[in-house]
């Protein structure tokens, strides 16, 4: 069995952390742990379909209709595909809210962490022009009063930031939004610099991968400082302008605002748009499927251009994630699959999900944009490799009130395996569960003795208490029921 990490990007509240994917050979298929739903699925390749053969327009239409009309996981989705034989746009659904217009290839969406692909490409382009070097310390391009942390005599480089190996955390701890529906709007560049200046690295630079929105945000600020212009202006001058991507921006003029789809949260309620002034390089861009296909055109075009050279640099610079089945490139995640490598990134804000990826060997690429924060990575990856499955949403858990006086019956340590202990803790009127060496996660009641997690797809059923102590529990995860006995205190 192979285990590797793939980062979940800006999805949800832009606070998602890296999630373990597990891939194993199982009866002619793959065991695939979906990032969004955190569950495994056994899948075999579609009959008669090559893993790198793009799905037909009719097949993609069926996928989108199922996702929107049956599963109710979005309001409007646009898929763009590109390859040696040309490009196509397949769309289903509407702008949403009170706007019945159908979405299409020119509809604008927030793309969240797909912005990181642009930031990585900017870094590679500036390096190719001799304006920066990948090995330059980021401190070289920040104001003098920013004290970027070092460790062991080593400084954080631009490449360290772009590959999420800088040692900086996913988010700064002085991030305290006043408006949870637009959480990044009031976080300033000065606050980010203050956090970085006071941060002590917990490990050596380059020693370990940790997905860091903070790190890419800092990289975006550094590149903008070097260029002497805003991050948005730099993207326009180096990428969207030369490629005639006229629907890609951060601040939307009226002509683009009219084409911005309405965002929706995970239960399809209307969600406000996000503003990310300090985190621009990590997730502030908005774009359309047609524009992102223009970007992917660079990956299938055999003509050499400055951006072709820069793209090659983004893929050539690698840092291992886990056991090297997956690696971090400059702005891309590169995953090995049955039909070769796939370079990709996903993203999401409070009301949108996005995916961009391509298969270098076949020179095919895919874009998926949705106006709901429910995730579309499975669609994008499936279209690039038919052996990677689509996911189906499980019924949502229903939270009920729990009697706080009874929670103490479940507190204790439970042995799941010889080297795996689950500790259940009560804090005030809440119950938490914690695996050894892992963060504690809150449990929410959905029955007299049954609780569920909101962060991952898992649940726990406690045995009925005897003498005010539950003698054991059963962990429900990955389609399995795993019993555990209480350890003596």
Short mmCIF file of C-alpha atoms in Angstrom, two decimals:
data_model
loop_
_atom_site.label_atom_id
_atom_site.label_comp_id
_atom_site.label_asym_id
_atom_site.label_seq_id
_atom_site.Cartn_x
_atom_site.Cartn_y
_atom_site.Cartn_z
CA UNK A 1 0.00 0.00 0.00
CA UNK A 2 1.20 3.48 -0.86
CA UNK A 3 0.36 6.54 1.19
CA UNK A 4 0.99 10.11 0.16
CA UNK A 5 -0.18 13.59 0.96
CA UNK A 6 -2.12 15.82 -1.34
CA UNK A 7 -2.99 19.30 -0.12
CA UNK A 8 -6.53 20.44 -0.06
CA UNK A 9 -6.39 23.98 -1.11
CA UNK A 10 -8.59 26.96 -0.29
CA UNK A 11 -11.75 24.93 -0.03
CA UNK A 12 -14.28 25.71 2.66
CA UNK A 13 -13.22 28.48 5.01
CA UNK A 14 -9.68 28.52 3.60
CA UNK A 15 -8.60 26.58 6.65
CA UNK A 16 -8.37 23.07 5.23
CA UNK A 17 -5.15 21.22 6.00
CA UNK A 18 -3.30 18.48 4.11
CA UNK A 19 -5.16 15.19 3.92
CA UNK A 20 -3.71 11.70 3.51
CA UNK A 21 -4.63 9.89 0.29
CA UNK A 22 -4.19 6.13 0.25
CA UNK A 23 -3.88 4.21 -3.00
CA UNK A 24 -3.73 0.42 -3.02
CA UNK A 25 -4.18 -2.34 -5.55
CA UNK A 26 -7.50 -4.01 -4.81
CA UNK A 27 -9.10 -6.58 -7.07
CA UNK A 28 -8.25 -4.88 -10.31
CA UNK A 29 -8.99 -1.35 -9.18
CA UNK A 30 -7.79 1.48 -7.01
CA UNK A 31 -8.64 2.43 -3.44
CA UNK A 32 -8.98 6.19 -3.53
CA UNK A 33 -9.57 8.42 -0.50
CA UNK A 34 -11.51 11.44 -1.67
CA UNK A 35 -10.14 14.73 -0.35
CA UNK A 36 -13.47 16.45 0.17
CA UNK A 37 -15.48 13.58 1.61
CA UNK A 38 -12.57 11.70 3.25
CA UNK A 39 -13.73 8.24 2.26
CA UNK A 40 -12.42 5.39 0.09
CA UNK A 41 -13.96 4.11 -3.09
CA UNK A 42 -12.98 1.02 -5.07
CA UNK A 43 -13.07 1.71 -8.79
CA UNK A 44 -12.05 0.07 -12.03
CA UNK A 45 -11.34 1.77 -15.34
CA UNK A 46 -14.32 2.46 -17.56
CA UNK A 47 -14.85 -0.40 -19.97
CA UNK A 48 -13.15 0.27 -23.28
CA UNK A 49 -11.76 3.61 -22.13
CA UNK A 50 -8.08 4.44 -21.96
CA UNK A 51 -7.16 6.11 -18.63
CA UNK A 52 -5.94 9.22 -20.48
CA UNK A 53 -8.80 9.33 -22.98
CA UNK A 54 -10.91 12.42 -22.39
CA UNK A 55 -14.57 11.75 -21.74
CA UNK A 56 -17.07 12.58 -24.46
CA UNK A 57 -19.26 15.65 -24.27
CA UNK A 58 -22.26 13.42 -23.51
CA UNK A 59 -20.41 11.71 -20.65
CA UNK A 60 -19.43 15.03 -19.11
CA UNK A 61 -23.00 16.30 -19.44
CA UNK A 62 -24.20 13.25 -17.52
CA UNK A 63 -21.63 13.88 -14.76
CA UNK A 64 -22.71 17.50 -14.36
CA UNK A 65 -26.42 16.71 -14.44
CA UNK A 66 -25.94 14.07 -11.75
CA UNK A 67 -23.87 16.44 -9.58
CA UNK A 68 -26.37 19.32 -9.84
CA UNK A 69 -29.81 17.79 -10.44
CA UNK A 70 -29.48 14.55 -8.46
CA UNK A 71 -26.86 15.06 -5.77
CA UNK A 72 -27.69 18.78 -5.34
CA UNK A 73 -24.02 19.63 -4.92
CA UNK A 74 -23.90 22.77 -7.05
CA UNK A 75 -26.03 25.29 -8.90
CA UNK A 76 -23.86 25.71 -11.96
CA UNK A 77 -20.71 23.92 -13.19
CA UNK A 78 -18.57 24.57 -16.24
CA UNK A 79 -16.04 22.05 -17.57
CA UNK A 80 -13.41 22.97 -20.13
CA UNK A 81 -11.23 20.40 -21.89
CA UNK A 82 -8.25 20.89 -24.18
CA UNK A 83 -6.00 18.58 -26.15
CA UNK A 84 -4.15 18.20 -29.43
CA UNK A 85 -7.51 17.96 -31.22
CA UNK A 86 -8.91 21.20 -29.82
CA UNK A 87 -10.94 22.45 -26.90
CA UNK A 88 -14.51 22.22 -25.67
CA UNK A 89 -16.83 23.78 -23.07
CA UNK A 90 -19.55 21.75 -21.37
CA UNK A 91 -21.81 23.55 -18.88
CA UNK A 92 -24.87 22.76 -16.80
CA UNK A 93 -26.90 24.85 -14.39
CA UNK A 94 -27.34 28.53 -13.71
CA UNK A 95 -25.73 31.60 -12.17
CA UNK A 96 -27.86 30.94 -9.09
CA UNK A 97 -29.55 33.11 -6.55
CA UNK A 98 -32.20 35.05 -8.42
CA UNK A 99 -30.26 34.88 -11.68
CA UNK A 100 -31.53 32.12 -14.03
CA UNK A 101 -28.91 32.71 -16.74
CA UNK A 102 -27.16 29.49 -17.78
CA UNK A 103 -23.44 29.32 -16.94
CA UNK A 104 -21.03 29.05 -19.87
CA UNK A 105 -17.37 29.30 -20.76
CA UNK A 106 -17.30 33.05 -20.13
CA UNK A 107 -19.00 32.95 -16.72
CA UNK A 108 -16.65 34.28 -14.01
CA UNK A 109 -15.97 32.33 -10.80
CA UNK A 110 -13.73 32.81 -7.78
CA UNK A 111 -10.94 30.24 -8.25
CA UNK A 112 -9.37 30.22 -4.77
CA UNK A 113 -6.08 28.34 -4.57
CA UNK A 114 -5.91 27.82 -8.32
CA UNK A 115 -4.37 31.29 -7.98
CA UNK A 116 -1.27 29.49 -6.68
CA UNK A 117 -0.65 28.15 -10.20
CA UNK A 118 -0.36 31.77 -11.38
CA UNK A 119 1.96 32.63 -8.48
CA UNK A 120 4.23 29.69 -9.28
CA UNK A 121 4.27 30.64 -12.96
CA UNK A 122 5.15 34.24 -12.09
CA UNK A 123 8.07 33.02 -10.01
CA UNK A 124 9.32 30.79 -12.84
CA UNK A 125 8.93 33.58 -15.39
CA UNK A 126 10.80 36.11 -13.25
CA UNK A 127 13.53 33.54 -12.65
CA UNK A 128 13.83 32.88 -16.40
CA UNK A 129 14.22 36.62 -17.00
CA UNK A 130 16.95 36.86 -14.36
CA UNK A 131 14.87 39.13 -12.13
CA UNK A 132 14.97 36.67 -9.24
CA UNK A 133 16.53 33.30 -8.53
CA UNK A 134 14.60 30.38 -7.08
CA UNK A 135 17.27 30.13 -4.38
CA UNK A 136 17.00 33.79 -3.37
CA UNK A 137 15.95 34.36 0.25
CA UNK A 138 12.45 35.80 0.31
CA UNK A 139 13.75 38.43 2.76
CA UNK A 140 15.66 39.97 -0.15
CA UNK A 141 12.39 41.19 -1.66
CA UNK A 142 10.50 42.23 1.46
CA UNK A 143 10.69 45.48 3.43
CA UNK A 144 13.73 45.80 5.69
CA UNK A 145 11.58 45.72 8.83
CA UNK A 146 10.31 42.20 8.07
CA UNK A 147 12.43 39.69 10.01
CA UNK A 148 11.85 36.45 8.09
CA UNK A 149 12.69 33.54 10.42
CA UNK A 150 15.73 31.37 9.74
CA UNK A 151 16.83 28.05 11.17
CA UNK A 152 20.16 26.33 11.29
CA UNK A 153 21.78 29.16 9.40
CA UNK A 154 19.43 28.63 6.45
CA UNK A 155 17.04 31.22 5.03
CA UNK A 156 13.60 30.61 3.50
CA UNK A 157 13.89 30.83 -0.28
CA UNK A 158 11.34 31.65 -2.96
CA UNK A 159 11.31 27.99 -4.00
CA UNK A 160 10.68 26.91 -0.40
CA UNK A 161 7.55 29.05 -0.34
CA UNK A 162 6.31 27.88 -3.74
CA UNK A 163 6.69 24.20 -2.78
CA UNK A 164 5.21 24.50 0.73
CA UNK A 165 8.45 23.43 2.42
CA UNK A 166 9.35 26.71 4.16
CA UNK A 167 8.36 25.60 7.66
CA UNK A 168 5.74 28.35 7.85
CA UNK A 169 2.31 27.24 9.08
CA UNK A 170 -0.80 26.94 6.99
CA UNK A 171 -2.27 30.10 8.51
CA UNK A 172 -0.97 32.83 10.86
CA UNK A 173 -2.28 32.72 14.42
CA UNK A 174 -3.10 36.44 14.39
CA UNK A 175 -5.76 35.77 11.78
CA UNK A 176 -8.97 36.78 13.57
CA UNK A 177 -11.63 37.77 11.03
CA UNK A 178 -14.35 40.14 12.10
CA UNK A 179 -16.65 38.81 9.37
CA UNK A 180 -16.67 35.01 8.98
CA UNK A 181 -18.48 35.30 5.65
CA UNK A 182 -15.61 37.35 4.17
CA UNK A 183 -12.77 36.26 6.47
CA UNK A 184 -9.72 37.68 4.68
CA UNK A 185 -11.07 41.16 3.98
CA UNK A 186 -9.67 42.84 7.08
CA UNK A 187 -6.35 40.98 7.36
CA UNK A 188 -3.57 43.35 6.32
CA UNK A 189 -0.14 42.90 4.83
CA UNK A 190 1.31 44.58 7.92
CA UNK A 191 -0.36 41.97 10.14
CA UNK A 192 1.12 39.21 7.99
CA UNK A 193 4.59 40.77 8.20
CA UNK A 194 4.22 41.10 11.97
CA UNK A 195 3.35 37.43 12.33
CA UNK A 196 6.21 36.28 10.11
CA UNK A 197 8.67 38.48 11.99
CA UNK A 198 7.73 36.91 15.31
CA UNK A 199 7.42 33.30 14.18
CA UNK A 200 9.86 30.59 15.23
CA UNK A 201 10.21 27.77 12.72
CA UNK A 202 9.39 24.38 14.30
CA UNK A 203 11.67 22.38 11.97
CA UNK A 204 14.44 22.80 9.43
CA UNK A 205 13.59 24.60 6.21
CA UNK A 206 12.94 22.11 3.42
CA UNK A 207 12.64 19.18 5.80
CA UNK A 208 8.92 18.59 5.45
CA UNK A 209 5.95 19.53 3.29
CA UNK A 210 3.19 21.54 4.97
CA UNK A 211 0.55 23.20 2.83
CA UNK A 212 0.77 26.89 3.65
CA UNK A 213 -1.59 29.57 2.41
CA UNK A 214 0.56 31.98 4.40
CA UNK A 215 3.71 30.92 2.52
CA UNK A 216 2.20 31.48 -0.92
CA UNK A 217 0.69 34.79 0.19
CA UNK A 218 4.16 35.91 1.32
CA UNK A 219 5.61 34.78 -2.02
CA UNK A 220 3.01 36.80 -3.91
CA UNK A 221 3.88 39.89 -1.88
CA UNK A 222 7.60 39.38 -2.49
CA UNK A 223 7.21 39.01 -6.26
CA UNK A 224 4.99 42.08 -6.41
CA UNK A 225 7.56 44.05 -4.39
CA UNK A 226 10.31 42.95 -6.79
CA UNK A 227 8.25 44.00 -9.81
CA UNK A 228 7.22 47.29 -8.23
CA UNK A 229 3.51 46.76 -8.86
CA UNK A 230 0.50 45.01 -7.37
CA UNK A 231 0.10 41.26 -7.61
CA UNK A 232 -2.92 41.72 -9.87
CA UNK A 233 -0.98 44.03 -12.21
CA UNK A 234 1.91 41.56 -12.29
CA UNK A 235 -0.45 38.71 -13.27
CA UNK A 236 -1.87 40.87 -16.04
CA UNK A 237 1.51 41.94 -17.39
CA UNK A 238 3.13 38.49 -17.38
CA UNK A 239 0.28 35.98 -17.85
CA UNK A 240 -3.28 37.12 -18.52
CA UNK A 241 -2.29 40.00 -20.81
CA UNK A 242 0.04 38.04 -23.13
CA UNK A 243 -2.46 35.16 -23.26
CA UNK A 244 -5.43 37.50 -23.88
CA UNK A 245 -7.20 36.20 -20.77
CA UNK A 246 -9.71 39.04 -20.56
CA UNK A 247 -11.85 37.54 -17.79
CA UNK A 248 -9.09 37.03 -15.20
CA UNK A 249 -8.76 39.64 -12.45
CA UNK A 250 -9.09 40.33 -8.75
CA UNK A 251 -11.03 43.60 -8.80
CA UNK A 252 -13.75 43.08 -11.38
CA UNK A 253 -14.77 45.96 -13.65
CA UNK A 254 -18.50 46.24 -14.47
CA UNK A 255 -18.17 44.15 -17.65
CA UNK A 256 -16.86 41.21 -15.56
CA UNK A 257 -19.07 41.77 -12.52
CA UNK A 258 -22.06 41.18 -14.78
CA UNK A 259 -20.65 37.74 -15.61
CA UNK A 260 -19.78 36.72 -12.02
CA UNK A 261 -21.82 33.70 -10.94
CA UNK A 262 -23.45 33.85 -7.52
CA UNK A 263 -21.55 31.84 -4.90
CA UNK A 264 -23.20 29.21 -2.69
CA UNK A 265 -22.03 27.43 0.45
CA UNK A 266 -22.10 23.68 1.10
CA UNK A 267 -25.87 23.64 1.60
CA UNK A 268 -26.40 25.85 -1.46
CA UNK A 269 -27.26 29.01 0.45
CA UNK A 270 -26.03 32.22 -1.20
CA UNK A 271 -22.52 33.02 0.02
CA UNK A 272 -20.79 36.43 -0.12
CA UNK A 273 -17.75 36.96 -2.30
CA UNK A 274 -14.33 36.99 -0.70
CA UNK A 275 -11.69 39.72 -0.65
CA UNK A 276 -8.08 38.71 0.05
CA UNK A 277 -5.84 41.80 0.00
CA UNK A 278 -2.92 40.29 1.92
CA UNK A 279 -3.46 36.75 0.58
CA UNK A 280 -3.76 37.76 -3.09
CA UNK A 281 -1.09 35.33 -4.27
CA UNK A 282 -2.74 32.46 -2.39
CA UNK A 283 -6.30 32.78 -3.61
CA UNK A 284 -7.69 36.11 -4.80
CA UNK A 285 -8.10 35.64 -8.56
CA UNK A 286 -11.38 35.26 -10.42
CA UNK A 287 -11.52 33.74 -13.88
CA UNK A 288 -13.56 31.84 -16.47
CA UNK A 289 -13.24 28.40 -18.02
CA UNK A 290 -12.30 29.89 -21.38
CA UNK A 291 -9.52 31.96 -19.79
CA UNK A 292 -8.12 29.00 -17.86
CA UNK A 293 -8.14 26.95 -21.07
CA UNK A 294 -6.06 29.75 -22.60
CA UNK A 295 -3.57 29.15 -19.80
CA UNK A 296 -3.64 25.38 -20.37
CA UNK A 297 -3.05 26.03 -24.08
CA UNK A 298 0.57 26.59 -23.07
CA UNK A 299 0.75 22.94 -21.96
CA UNK A 300 -0.47 21.51 -25.28
CA UNK A 301 1.14 23.98 -27.67
CA UNK A 302 4.34 22.76 -29.31
CA UNK A 303 5.46 26.31 -30.11
CA UNK A 304 8.05 27.73 -27.74
CA UNK A 305 7.08 30.91 -25.88
CA UNK A 306 8.44 32.60 -22.74
CA UNK A 307 5.56 31.09 -20.77
CA UNK A 308 6.32 27.64 -22.19
CA UNK A 309 9.80 27.93 -20.72
CA UNK A 310 8.41 29.18 -17.41
CA UNK A 311 5.90 26.31 -17.26
CA UNK A 312 8.72 23.80 -17.70
CA UNK A 313 10.51 25.40 -14.75
CA UNK A 314 7.40 25.10 -12.57
CA UNK A 315 7.26 21.34 -13.18
CA UNK A 316 11.02 20.74 -13.01
CA UNK A 317 11.32 22.09 -9.47
CA UNK A 318 10.02 19.37 -7.13
CA UNK A 319 9.84 18.68 -3.42
CA UNK A 320 8.54 15.33 -2.20
CA UNK A 321 5.23 14.98 -0.41
CA UNK A 322 5.18 11.90 1.78
CA UNK A 323 6.76 8.94 0.03
CA UNK A 324 7.26 10.71 -3.31
CA UNK A 325 4.29 9.31 -5.23
CA UNK A 326 3.16 12.92 -5.13
CA UNK A 327 5.36 15.99 -5.20
CA UNK A 328 5.02 19.73 -4.86
CA UNK A 329 6.15 21.73 -7.87
CA UNK A 330 6.06 25.53 -8.24
CA UNK A 331 2.34 26.12 -7.79
CA UNK A 332 1.34 22.62 -8.92
CA UNK A 333 0.71 19.32 -7.20
CA UNK A 334 2.14 16.51 -9.35
CA UNK A 335 0.56 13.11 -8.78
CA UNK A 336 1.65 9.79 -10.26
CA UNK A 337 -1.23 7.76 -11.64
CA UNK A 338 -1.76 4.71 -13.78
CA UNK A 339 -1.41 6.70 -16.99
CA UNK A 340 1.52 8.89 -15.95
CA UNK A 341 1.86 12.15 -14.05
CA UNK A 342 -0.97 14.62 -13.56
CA UNK A 343 -0.16 18.23 -12.64
CA UNK A 344 -3.07 19.92 -10.92
CA UNK A 345 -4.37 22.25 -8.24
CA UNK A 346 -7.78 22.83 -6.76
CA UNK A 347 -9.28 25.72 -4.91
CA UNK A 348 -12.34 27.11 -3.22
CA UNK A 349 -13.70 30.10 -1.39
CA UNK A 350 -16.86 30.46 0.66
CA UNK A 351 -19.07 30.05 -2.40
CA UNK A 352 -17.00 28.49 -5.18
CA UNK A 353 -14.89 25.45 -6.11
CA UNK A 354 -12.29 25.20 -8.86
CA UNK A 355 -9.89 22.73 -10.45
CA UNK A 356 -7.20 22.98 -13.10
CA UNK A 357 -4.98 20.15 -14.26
CA UNK A 358 -3.23 18.57 -17.21
CA UNK A 359 -1.69 15.30 -18.30
CA UNK A 360 1.72 16.12 -19.83
CA UNK A 361 2.14 12.82 -21.67
CA UNK A 362 -1.06 13.15 -23.69
CA UNK A 363 -1.03 16.98 -23.70
CA UNK A 364 -4.60 17.15 -22.43
CA UNK A 365 -5.98 19.50 -19.80
CA UNK A 366 -9.16 20.05 -17.81
CA UNK A 367 -10.78 22.99 -16.00
CA UNK A 368 -13.78 22.63 -13.68
CA UNK A 369 -15.51 25.64 -12.10
CA UNK A 370 -18.51 25.53 -9.76
CA UNK A 371 -20.54 28.19 -7.96
CA UNK A 372 -20.79 26.12 -4.79
CA UNK A 373 -18.22 25.31 -2.11
CA UNK A 374 -18.70 21.56 -2.41
CA UNK A 375 -15.54 20.52 -4.28
CA UNK A 376 -14.97 19.49 -7.90
CA UNK A 377 -11.49 17.93 -7.72
CA UNK A 378 -12.88 14.44 -8.25
CA UNK A 379 -14.44 15.55 -11.54
CA UNK A 380 -11.20 17.10 -12.78
CA UNK A 381 -9.02 14.16 -11.78
CA UNK A 382 -11.50 11.65 -13.19
CA UNK A 383 -11.51 13.40 -16.55
CA UNK A 384 -7.70 13.26 -16.63
CA UNK A 385 -7.56 9.61 -15.56
CA UNK A 386 -10.69 7.50 -15.87
CA UNK A 387 -9.46 5.15 -13.13
CA UNK A 388 -9.85 7.93 -10.56
CA UNK A 389 -13.46 7.78 -9.37
CA UNK A 390 -16.18 10.32 -9.05
CA UNK A 391 -17.53 10.66 -5.54
CA UNK A 392 -21.08 10.53 -4.31
CA UNK A 393 -22.23 12.43 -1.29
CA UNK A 394 -23.32 10.46 1.73
CA UNK A 395 -26.40 11.58 3.68
CA UNK A 396 -25.56 14.39 6.05
CA UNK A 397 -25.46 13.70 9.77
CA UNK A 398 -28.23 15.26 11.83
CA UNK A 399 -27.03 16.89 15.04
CA UNK A 400 -29.15 16.54 18.18
CA UNK A 401 -28.82 17.95 21.68
CA UNK A 402 -26.76 15.94 24.15
CA UNK A 403 -27.16 15.92 27.93
CA UNK A 404 -23.85 17.40 29.19
CA UNK A 405 -24.15 15.44 32.42
CA UNK A 406 -23.87 12.16 30.47
CA UNK A 407 -20.80 13.03 28.42
CA UNK A 408 -18.47 12.02 31.23
CA UNK A 409 -19.59 8.40 30.74
CA UNK A 410 -17.66 8.33 27.47
CA UNK A 411 -14.43 9.98 28.64
CA UNK A 412 -11.45 7.64 28.60
CA UNK A 413 -8.84 5.87 26.48
CA UNK A 414 -9.85 3.21 23.95
CA UNK A 415 -7.53 0.70 22.24
CA UNK A 416 -8.26 0.47 18.50
CA UNK A 417 -5.10 -1.42 17.56
CA UNK A 418 -1.86 -2.43 19.30
CA UNK A 419 -0.33 0.96 18.55
CA UNK A 420 -3.47 3.07 18.16
CA UNK A 421 -5.26 4.66 21.12
CA UNK A 422 -8.24 7.00 20.85
CA UNK A 423 -8.61 9.37 23.80
CA UNK A 424 -12.04 10.89 24.47
CA UNK A 425 -12.03 14.17 26.38
CA UNK A 426 -14.77 16.38 27.76
CA UNK A 427 -14.30 20.15 27.80
CA UNK A 428 -17.22 22.12 29.21
CA UNK A 429 -20.30 20.81 27.40
CA UNK A 430 -18.42 19.35 24.42
CA UNK A 431 -16.83 15.98 23.68
CA UNK A 432 -13.56 15.59 21.76
CA UNK A 433 -11.67 12.59 20.38
CA UNK A 434 -7.92 12.50 19.80
CA UNK A 435 -5.69 9.86 18.22
CA UNK A 436 -2.13 9.61 19.50
CA UNK A 437 -0.03 12.37 17.96
CA UNK A 438 -3.02 13.93 16.18
CA UNK A 439 -5.06 17.05 16.95
CA UNK A 440 -8.26 16.61 18.91
CA UNK A 441 -11.51 16.90 16.96
CA UNK A 442 -14.92 17.66 18.35
CA UNK A 443 -17.66 15.03 18.39
CA UNK A 444 -21.29 16.01 17.78
CA UNK A 445 -24.23 13.96 19.03
CA UNK A 446 -26.68 12.39 16.59
CA UNK A 447 -28.20 9.83 18.97
CA UNK A 448 -28.12 8.62 22.55
CA UNK A 449 -24.69 6.98 22.24
CA UNK A 450 -23.68 7.93 18.69
CA UNK A 451 -21.51 10.89 17.76
CA UNK A 452 -20.02 12.14 14.50
CA UNK A 453 -17.16 14.32 13.27
CA UNK A 454 -17.71 17.37 11.07
CA UNK A 455 -14.09 17.65 9.88
CA UNK A 456 -13.92 14.11 8.47
CA UNK A 457 -16.44 11.50 7.38
CA UNK A 458 -16.46 9.32 10.49
CA UNK A 459 -18.65 8.51 13.48
CA UNK A 460 -18.37 6.81 16.88
CA UNK A 461 -20.91 4.67 18.70
CA UNK A 462 -20.22 4.16 22.40
CA UNK A 463 -21.31 1.02 24.18
CA UNK A 464 -24.10 1.64 26.67
CA UNK A 465 -22.49 2.83 29.92
CA UNK A 466 -22.23 0.47 32.88
CA UNK A 467 -21.54 2.08 36.26
CA UNK A 468 -21.25 5.45 34.52
CA UNK A 469 -18.49 4.22 32.19
CA UNK A 470 -18.82 3.10 28.62
CA UNK A 471 -16.87 -0.17 28.28
CA UNK A 472 -16.01 0.38 24.63
CA UNK A 473 -16.76 2.10 21.36
CA UNK A 474 -16.97 1.41 17.65
CA UNK A 475 -15.33 3.75 15.14
CA UNK A 476 -17.23 3.91 11.84
CA UNK A 477 -14.89 4.98 9.04
CA UNK A 478 -13.93 3.95 5.51
CA UNK A 479 -17.01 1.71 5.41
CA UNK A 480 -15.67 -0.32 8.33
CA UNK A 481 -16.79 -0.78 11.94
CA UNK A 482 -13.70 -0.85 14.17
CA UNK A 483 -14.36 -1.84 17.81
CA UNK A 484 -12.20 -0.60 20.67
CA UNK A 485 -12.20 -1.52 24.34
CA UNK A 486 -11.73 0.98 27.13
CA UNK A 487 -8.29 0.90 28.72
CA UNK A 488 -8.07 0.87 32.48
CA UNK A 489 -7.29 4.27 33.95
#
